Structure formats: structure tokens, C-alpha cells
Short mmCIF file of C-alpha atoms in Angstrom, two decimals:
data_model
loop_
_atom_site.label_atom_id
_atom_site.label_comp_id
_atom_site.label_asym_id
_atom_site.label_seq_id
_atom_site.Cartn_x
_atom_site.Cartn_y
_atom_site.Cartn_z
CA MET S 526 -66.72 53.55 93.57
CA ARG S 527 -69.45 51.15 94.70
CA LYS S 528 -70.23 50.64 98.36
CA THR S 529 -69.87 47.20 99.96
CA PHE S 530 -72.93 45.01 99.53
CA SER S 531 -74.18 41.62 100.65
CA PHE S 532 -76.61 39.16 99.09
CA THR S 533 -78.91 36.75 100.93
CA GLY S 534 -81.94 34.59 100.22
CA ALA S 535 -83.75 31.31 100.68
CA LYS S 536 -81.39 28.43 101.31
CA LYS S 537 -82.67 26.42 98.33
CA ILE S 538 -84.92 27.09 95.33
CA ILE S 539 -86.56 24.44 93.16
CA PHE S 540 -88.48 25.60 90.09
CA GLY S 541 -90.34 23.52 87.54
CA ASN S 542 -93.63 22.13 86.33
CA GLY S 543 -94.74 19.26 88.53
CA SER S 544 -92.20 20.03 91.23
CA ILE S 545 -94.95 19.71 93.87
CA LEU S 546 -94.54 15.95 93.36
CA THR S 547 -91.12 16.13 95.03
CA LEU S 548 -92.45 17.62 98.27
CA ALA S 549 -92.19 14.45 100.36
CA SER S 550 -88.52 13.95 99.58
CA HIS S 551 -87.71 17.52 100.59
CA ILE S 552 -89.52 17.13 103.90
CA LYS S 553 -87.41 14.07 104.63
CA GLU S 554 -84.23 15.88 103.57
CA LEU S 555 -85.00 18.39 106.31
CA ASN S 556 -85.30 15.51 108.81
CA ALA S 557 -88.98 16.21 109.37
CA GLN S 558 -92.01 13.94 109.32
CA ASN S 559 -94.95 15.85 110.81
CA PRO S 560 -95.82 18.95 108.74
CA LEU S 561 -98.29 21.70 109.43
CA VAL S 562 -99.72 22.79 106.08
CA VAL S 563 -100.77 26.45 106.16
CA ILE S 564 -103.18 27.37 103.38
CA ASP S 565 -105.68 30.05 102.40
CA LYS S 566 -109.20 29.01 103.41
CA ASN S 567 -110.55 29.45 99.88
CA LEU S 568 -107.65 27.53 98.36
CA ALA S 569 -108.35 24.75 100.85
CA LYS S 570 -111.71 24.22 99.12
CA THR S 571 -109.99 23.32 95.84
CA ASP S 572 -108.26 20.04 95.00
CA LEU S 573 -104.85 21.34 96.09
CA LEU S 574 -104.89 19.67 99.50
CA GLU S 575 -105.81 16.42 97.78
CA LYS S 576 -102.74 16.82 95.56
CA VAL S 577 -100.60 17.36 98.64
CA ALA S 578 -102.11 14.32 100.34
CA ASN S 579 -101.47 12.19 97.25
CA VAL S 580 -97.79 13.12 97.49
CA LEU S 581 -97.28 12.89 101.25
CA ILE S 582 -99.44 10.01 102.47
CA PRO S 583 -97.90 7.34 100.18
CA ALA S 584 -94.52 8.49 101.52
CA GLY S 585 -95.70 7.82 105.07
CA ILE S 586 -96.07 11.50 105.97
CA LYS S 587 -99.23 12.52 107.81
CA PHE S 588 -99.94 16.22 108.12
CA THR S 589 -102.04 18.75 109.99
CA VAL S 590 -103.87 21.54 108.14
CA TYR S 591 -104.32 25.14 109.24
CA ASP S 592 -106.73 26.71 106.75
CA LYS S 593 -107.86 29.95 108.38
CA VAL S 594 -105.68 32.29 106.30
CA VAL S 595 -107.40 35.23 104.62
CA PRO S 596 -106.06 38.07 102.44
CA GLU S 597 -104.49 40.90 104.45
CA PRO S 598 -104.15 38.46 107.38
CA PRO S 599 -104.73 39.67 110.95
CA ILE S 600 -101.76 39.00 113.19
CA GLU S 601 -103.80 36.75 115.46
CA LEU S 602 -103.71 34.03 112.80
CA ALA S 603 -99.98 33.55 113.36
CA ASP S 604 -100.47 32.95 117.08
CA GLU S 605 -103.40 30.60 116.48
CA GLY S 606 -101.45 28.60 113.93
CA ALA S 607 -98.40 28.38 116.20
CA LYS S 608 -100.52 26.90 118.99
CA ILE S 609 -101.78 24.24 116.58
CA ALA S 610 -98.23 23.48 115.46
CA VAL S 611 -97.05 23.04 119.05
CA LYS S 612 -100.12 21.02 120.09
CA ASN S 613 -99.65 18.60 117.20
CA LYS S 614 -95.86 18.46 117.65
CA CYS S 615 -95.30 19.59 114.06
CA ASP S 616 -91.66 19.69 113.05
CA ILE S 617 -91.91 21.58 109.76
CA ILE S 618 -94.18 24.30 108.36
CA ILE S 619 -95.37 24.27 104.76
CA GLY S 620 -96.97 27.44 103.40
CA ILE S 621 -99.09 27.00 100.27
CA GLY S 622 -100.82 29.89 98.53
CA GLY S 623 -100.27 33.57 97.99
CA GLY S 624 -98.30 35.95 100.15
CA SER S 625 -100.79 35.85 103.01
CA ALA S 626 -100.51 32.09 103.49
CA MET S 627 -96.73 32.14 103.19
CA ASP S 628 -96.36 35.08 105.59
CA VAL S 629 -98.55 33.37 108.18
CA ALA S 630 -96.59 30.14 107.71
CA LYS S 631 -93.22 31.86 108.19
CA ALA S 632 -94.45 33.58 111.34
CA ILE S 633 -95.89 30.35 112.75
CA ALA S 634 -92.50 28.69 112.29
CA VAL S 635 -90.66 31.22 114.46
CA ILE S 636 -93.39 31.70 117.07
CA ALA S 637 -93.48 27.94 117.66
CA THR S 638 -89.86 27.93 118.85
CA ASN S 639 -89.53 31.40 120.37
CA GLN S 640 -91.29 32.63 123.49
CA GLY S 641 -94.05 35.20 123.30
CA GLY S 642 -96.52 36.06 120.58
CA ALA S 643 -96.47 37.48 117.08
CA VAL S 644 -96.60 41.12 118.17
CA ASP S 645 -93.33 40.62 120.06
CA TYR S 646 -91.50 40.04 116.78
CA LEU S 647 -92.82 42.93 114.72
CA GLY S 648 -90.03 45.15 113.49
CA LEU S 649 -86.45 44.33 112.56
CA ASN S 650 -84.42 41.44 113.99
CA LYS S 651 -86.65 40.76 117.00
CA VAL S 652 -86.56 36.97 116.53
CA SER S 653 -83.84 35.52 118.76
CA LYS S 654 -83.50 31.95 117.50
CA PRO S 655 -84.34 29.82 114.44
CA GLY S 656 -87.87 28.62 113.89
CA LEU S 657 -89.11 25.31 112.57
CA PRO S 658 -87.97 24.44 109.03
CA LYS S 659 -90.09 26.12 106.36
CA ILE S 660 -91.07 25.16 102.83
CA MET S 661 -92.94 27.80 100.82
CA ILE S 662 -95.01 26.88 97.77
CA PRO S 663 -96.52 29.90 95.95
CA THR S 664 -99.72 29.55 93.94
CA THR S 665 -99.59 33.13 92.66
CA ALA S 666 -96.95 35.01 90.70
CA GLY S 667 -96.82 38.03 92.91
CA THR S 668 -95.51 38.46 96.42
CA GLY S 669 -92.19 36.61 96.25
CA SER S 670 -92.68 35.77 99.93
CA GLU S 671 -91.12 32.37 99.28
CA VAL S 672 -87.70 34.05 99.11
CA THR S 673 -88.00 36.97 101.55
CA PHE S 674 -87.30 37.45 105.25
CA THR S 675 -90.53 39.37 105.89
CA ALA S 676 -94.05 38.53 107.05
CA VAL S 677 -96.67 41.30 106.98
CA PHE S 678 -99.86 41.44 109.05
CA VAL S 679 -102.83 43.67 109.75
CA ARG S 680 -103.35 44.86 113.31
CA LYS S 681 -107.08 45.47 113.20
CA ASN S 682 -107.26 47.21 116.56
CA LEU S 683 -104.72 49.77 115.36
CA LYS S 684 -105.94 49.81 111.74
CA LYS S 685 -102.42 49.43 110.38
CA LYS S 686 -100.06 46.93 108.80
CA GLU S 687 -96.75 45.89 110.32
CA GLY S 688 -94.12 43.35 109.45
CA MET S 689 -91.74 40.87 111.02
CA ASN S 690 -88.30 41.13 109.49
CA SER S 691 -85.63 38.60 110.41
CA PRO S 692 -83.18 36.31 108.62
CA TYR S 693 -84.86 33.50 110.55
CA LEU S 694 -87.93 33.99 108.34
CA TYR S 695 -86.06 32.92 105.23
CA PRO S 696 -87.46 29.55 104.10
CA GLU S 697 -85.26 26.50 103.94
CA LEU S 698 -86.86 25.73 100.58
CA ALA S 699 -88.83 27.68 98.00
CA LEU S 700 -90.69 25.19 95.81
CA LEU S 701 -92.16 26.84 92.71
CA ASP S 702 -94.47 24.86 90.45
CA PRO S 703 -95.94 26.99 87.62
CA GLU S 704 -98.75 24.46 87.15
CA LEU S 705 -100.17 25.53 90.53
CA THR S 706 -100.84 29.02 89.12
CA LEU S 707 -102.91 27.86 86.14
CA SER S 708 -106.25 28.07 87.96
CA LEU S 709 -105.74 31.58 89.36
CA PRO S 710 -108.58 33.82 88.06
CA PRO S 711 -107.84 36.94 85.97
CA ALA S 712 -108.35 39.56 88.70
CA PRO S 713 -105.94 38.09 91.29
CA THR S 714 -103.56 37.20 88.46
CA ALA S 715 -103.45 40.88 87.51
CA GLN S 716 -103.19 42.21 91.05
CA THR S 717 -100.50 39.80 92.24
CA GLY S 718 -98.61 40.26 88.98
CA LEU S 719 -98.61 44.02 89.39
CA ASP S 720 -97.42 43.55 92.96
CA ALA S 721 -94.45 41.65 91.55
CA LEU S 722 -93.83 44.45 89.06
CA CYS S 723 -93.80 46.94 91.94
CA HIS S 724 -91.25 44.79 93.75
CA ALA S 725 -89.07 44.67 90.67
CA ILE S 726 -89.21 48.39 89.85
CA GLU S 727 -88.85 49.49 93.46
CA SER S 728 -85.92 47.21 94.21
CA TYR S 729 -84.16 48.17 90.97
CA THR S 730 -84.48 51.90 91.69
CA SER S 731 -83.80 51.59 95.43
CA VAL S 732 -80.74 53.38 96.80
CA ASN S 733 -79.89 50.07 98.51
CA SER S 734 -79.63 48.08 95.29
CA SER S 735 -76.46 46.27 94.28
CA PRO S 736 -75.16 44.88 90.98
CA VAL S 737 -76.47 41.45 91.94
CA SER S 738 -79.92 42.57 93.09
CA GLU S 739 -80.24 44.83 90.03
CA MET S 740 -79.61 41.85 87.76
CA PHE S 741 -82.58 40.01 89.25
CA SER S 742 -84.83 43.07 89.42
CA LEU S 743 -84.28 44.15 85.83
CA GLU S 744 -84.87 40.67 84.44
CA ALA S 745 -88.01 40.46 86.57
CA ILE S 746 -89.33 43.66 84.99
CA ALA S 747 -88.78 42.25 81.51
CA LEU S 748 -90.42 38.90 82.29
CA ILE S 749 -93.45 40.47 83.95
CA ALA S 750 -93.96 43.11 81.27
CA GLU S 751 -93.81 40.47 78.56
CA ASN S 752 -96.08 37.87 80.16
CA LEU S 753 -98.57 39.40 82.61
CA ARG S 754 -101.19 40.37 80.03
CA THR S 755 -101.08 36.88 78.53
CA CYS S 756 -101.57 35.30 81.96
CA VAL S 757 -104.59 37.52 82.62
CA HIS S 758 -106.28 36.85 79.29
CA ASP S 759 -105.10 33.26 78.72
CA GLY S 760 -104.61 31.79 82.17
CA LYS S 761 -103.96 28.26 80.92
CA ASN S 762 -100.92 29.35 78.91
CA ILE S 763 -98.29 27.39 80.81
CA VAL S 764 -95.35 29.08 79.07
CA ALA S 765 -96.54 32.54 80.14
CA ARG S 766 -97.37 31.29 83.64
CA GLU S 767 -93.91 29.78 83.97
CA ARG S 768 -92.19 33.00 82.90
CA MET S 769 -94.45 35.07 85.13
CA LEU S 770 -93.66 32.92 88.17
CA LEU S 771 -89.97 33.23 87.37
CA GLY S 772 -90.37 37.00 87.16
CA SER S 773 -92.10 37.04 90.53
CA LEU S 774 -89.30 34.94 92.01
CA TYR S 775 -86.63 37.28 90.65
CA ALA S 776 -88.55 40.30 91.94
CA GLY S 777 -88.73 38.72 95.38
CA ILE S 778 -84.98 38.14 95.39
CA GLY S 779 -84.43 41.76 94.39
CA LEU S 780 -86.85 42.93 97.06
CA ALA S 781 -85.18 40.87 99.79
CA ASN S 782 -81.77 42.36 99.01
CA ALA S 783 -82.49 45.95 97.98
CA GLY S 784 -85.72 46.77 99.75
CA VAL S 785 -88.45 48.95 98.29
CA THR S 786 -89.22 52.63 97.80
CA ALA S 787 -92.17 54.73 98.98
CA VAL S 788 -94.73 52.64 97.09
CA HIS S 789 -95.04 50.06 99.85
CA SER S 790 -94.92 52.63 102.63
CA LEU S 791 -97.80 54.55 101.07
CA SER S 792 -99.82 51.42 100.32
CA TYR S 793 -99.75 50.00 103.86
CA PRO S 794 -102.36 52.43 105.26
CA LEU S 795 -104.71 51.50 102.41
CA GLY S 796 -104.50 47.86 103.46
CA GLY S 797 -104.39 48.34 107.21
CA LYS S 798 -107.16 50.91 107.50
CA TYR S 799 -109.36 50.28 104.48
CA GLY S 800 -108.68 46.65 103.58
CA VAL S 801 -107.45 47.38 100.06
CA GLY S 802 -105.61 44.36 98.65
CA HIS S 803 -101.83 44.63 98.74
CA GLY S 804 -101.25 44.30 95.00
CA LEU S 805 -103.96 46.82 94.15
CA ALA S 806 -102.77 49.28 96.79
CA ASN S 807 -99.19 49.12 95.51
CA THR S 808 -100.33 49.57 91.93
CA MET S 809 -102.30 52.68 92.90
CA MET S 810 -99.19 54.23 94.43
CA LEU S 811 -96.60 53.19 91.82
CA PRO S 812 -97.10 55.87 89.11
CA ALA S 813 -96.91 58.80 91.53
CA VAL S 814 -93.83 57.45 93.30
CA MET S 815 -92.09 56.76 89.99
CA ALA S 816 -92.82 60.31 88.85
CA PHE S 817 -91.49 61.70 92.14
CA ASN S 818 -88.29 59.62 92.00
CA LEU S 819 -87.64 60.11 88.28
CA PRO S 820 -85.37 63.19 88.50
CA ALA S 821 -83.08 61.39 90.96
CA ALA S 822 -82.74 58.19 88.94
CA LEU S 823 -83.13 59.04 85.25
CA GLU S 824 -80.74 56.35 84.04
CA LYS S 825 -82.38 53.62 86.09
CA PHE S 826 -85.86 54.55 84.92
CA THR S 827 -84.56 54.48 81.36
CA ASP S 828 -83.49 50.89 82.05
CA VAL S 829 -86.97 50.15 83.42
CA ALA S 830 -88.63 51.54 80.31
CA GLU S 831 -86.32 49.56 78.03
CA ALA S 832 -86.97 46.36 79.99
CA MET S 833 -90.69 46.94 79.47
CA GLY S 834 -90.18 47.14 75.73
CA GLU S 835 -90.26 50.91 75.26
CA ASN S 836 -88.11 52.84 72.78
CA VAL S 837 -85.57 54.70 74.90
CA GLU S 838 -83.55 56.31 72.13
CA GLY S 839 -82.41 59.74 73.24
CA LEU S 840 -83.03 59.10 76.94
CA PRO S 841 -80.26 59.09 79.59
CA ALA S 842 -78.34 55.81 79.66
#
């Protein structure tokens, strides 16, 4: 007999090529007019901010930019960004980029309306009231941060990674436009894609999974296994990019509802102490953790293998 389970997530998800063009209308739907756009500093050097401006300015929406985000973001960025949001009287936070930009954006949103600083909200359910509305726009198919309640940071003085975990970090809107992933180079495409695969496999084999989360996780495994190599070697293939982003989304939904296994726990020290990228660190840990967990979840790992296109005849089912 199955245990009782619940299922949560972002309040709204919009997925489709060119969906970035609808951003202004969604800001207005959330009764906002003064966004803070949080973006990776390297991504800010591309034409992406120009695309955002071309959508927002004609709609009468002026915006402030916070472009200090770096991979494996130090927690101080969240406090700095929150001060800018308050100073400019921003009423909505838009995170654009990979997981780092979206995590910083989600944290800024809650710090801006709650007292204290980012370190006060590390852990589980430390945020006492809702933050500013949040729209997350991923430019990688990897972290799934657009649909999770977590924001992860590096504490450089302690040489470790820690996360904020609160339902108040769920975005009001996840806006996924596969066209925004077309320019991602092969190396980050591979690393973020493998991060998504880790999310999918871990959440599917987690003891906290449910029939609903398993549905998303297993489909994510299939989509990622089928399309990641194509995205790495043929980055302009919009069909593969679309399916890969969908796989990342599904993996994020599975992650948010079932959690992960030891892969993430073991990878955090690599990022916090040695600066190893999150996707790469997870990928390094995945094979050993799968081997360790295999005897306890033979049927589930058979499902994983089948979803990845392997012949599972004769294996437990």
C-alpha cells in the first residue's frame, strides 16, 4: 500500500519557441511594472538583454539590471541584489540564465520582503512570508531551478555550499523558450544536461518519490538520453533543444517533489571547497551512487536503463 504523497510546483509554466516575446504581458498579469532583471554577467554581454528590452520597453516597462551573477554564486550576491531591488522599488524579479542566475533571483525576491540577510534563510522553511513575484527564464537545459523551491549558494568563508528551501521560493511563472538555449556552447550544454539527468535519475530512485513525480522523472530520463548528444554536437538543432529543455523541466519537477539521493550531497563539497561546476560534480558522483543503490532498487534501475534505450530483457521488472 502506497504512503500518502503531495505534489507541488511553480504556479504557472509556459513552454514554447518565442515565448520570451510574451514576457511583458505576464509581468502585467502579476500587477507589476518595475522589474529587476537578474542575469549572469557573461550572458549580459550577449544580445539577450537587448531582446528583453525590445519586449518590455515598447510595453512601457522600464527595468533595472543586476548582472553580477557567476557560476557557483557566493551568497553575498543575493544580499547585494536585494538591496538594489529595494533601492529601485522593484516589484517583480526576473531571473534569466542558468541555475545560478535563477537561484540568486529567487533569493533576492524573498530577502527584499523579509528582514535579515541571505544567511538567515539557509536551511528548510526559514522564510516567514512571501517574496516579490518571480519569473524564471532558463537559458540552459539543466538545473530545473525555474520549478523548484531551492536556491543554492557557496559560502566562501566556510568553503561549503548551502541552500535555501522554502515554498516561497517557487516562481509565479516559469517561462521556457527553447530558442534561448541555441547559443549555449557544447561544454556547458553537456554539463547542464548531465545535471538534469542526475536530477531525473535521483528523483526517480528516491525513497520519497510518488507515482506523479516518477512519471515526470522517467520521461525526463528518456528525453535527455535521446537528445543530449545531439544538442552537444549540433547545438542549432531546435527540435533536440526543445526536447532537452522539456526533459530538464520534467527533471526539475521530479526533483522538487521527490528530492535527490547521495549524488548531490557528495557533489556539494566539490563545488563549495574546490569550485567544481555543479553539473560536472554531480556527474562525477552519479555512477558510484547508482552502483551503491542498485541492490536496493533493482526494478527502478531497470526502468532507468529501459528509458535510456537499453535492452532490459531478463532484468527485474
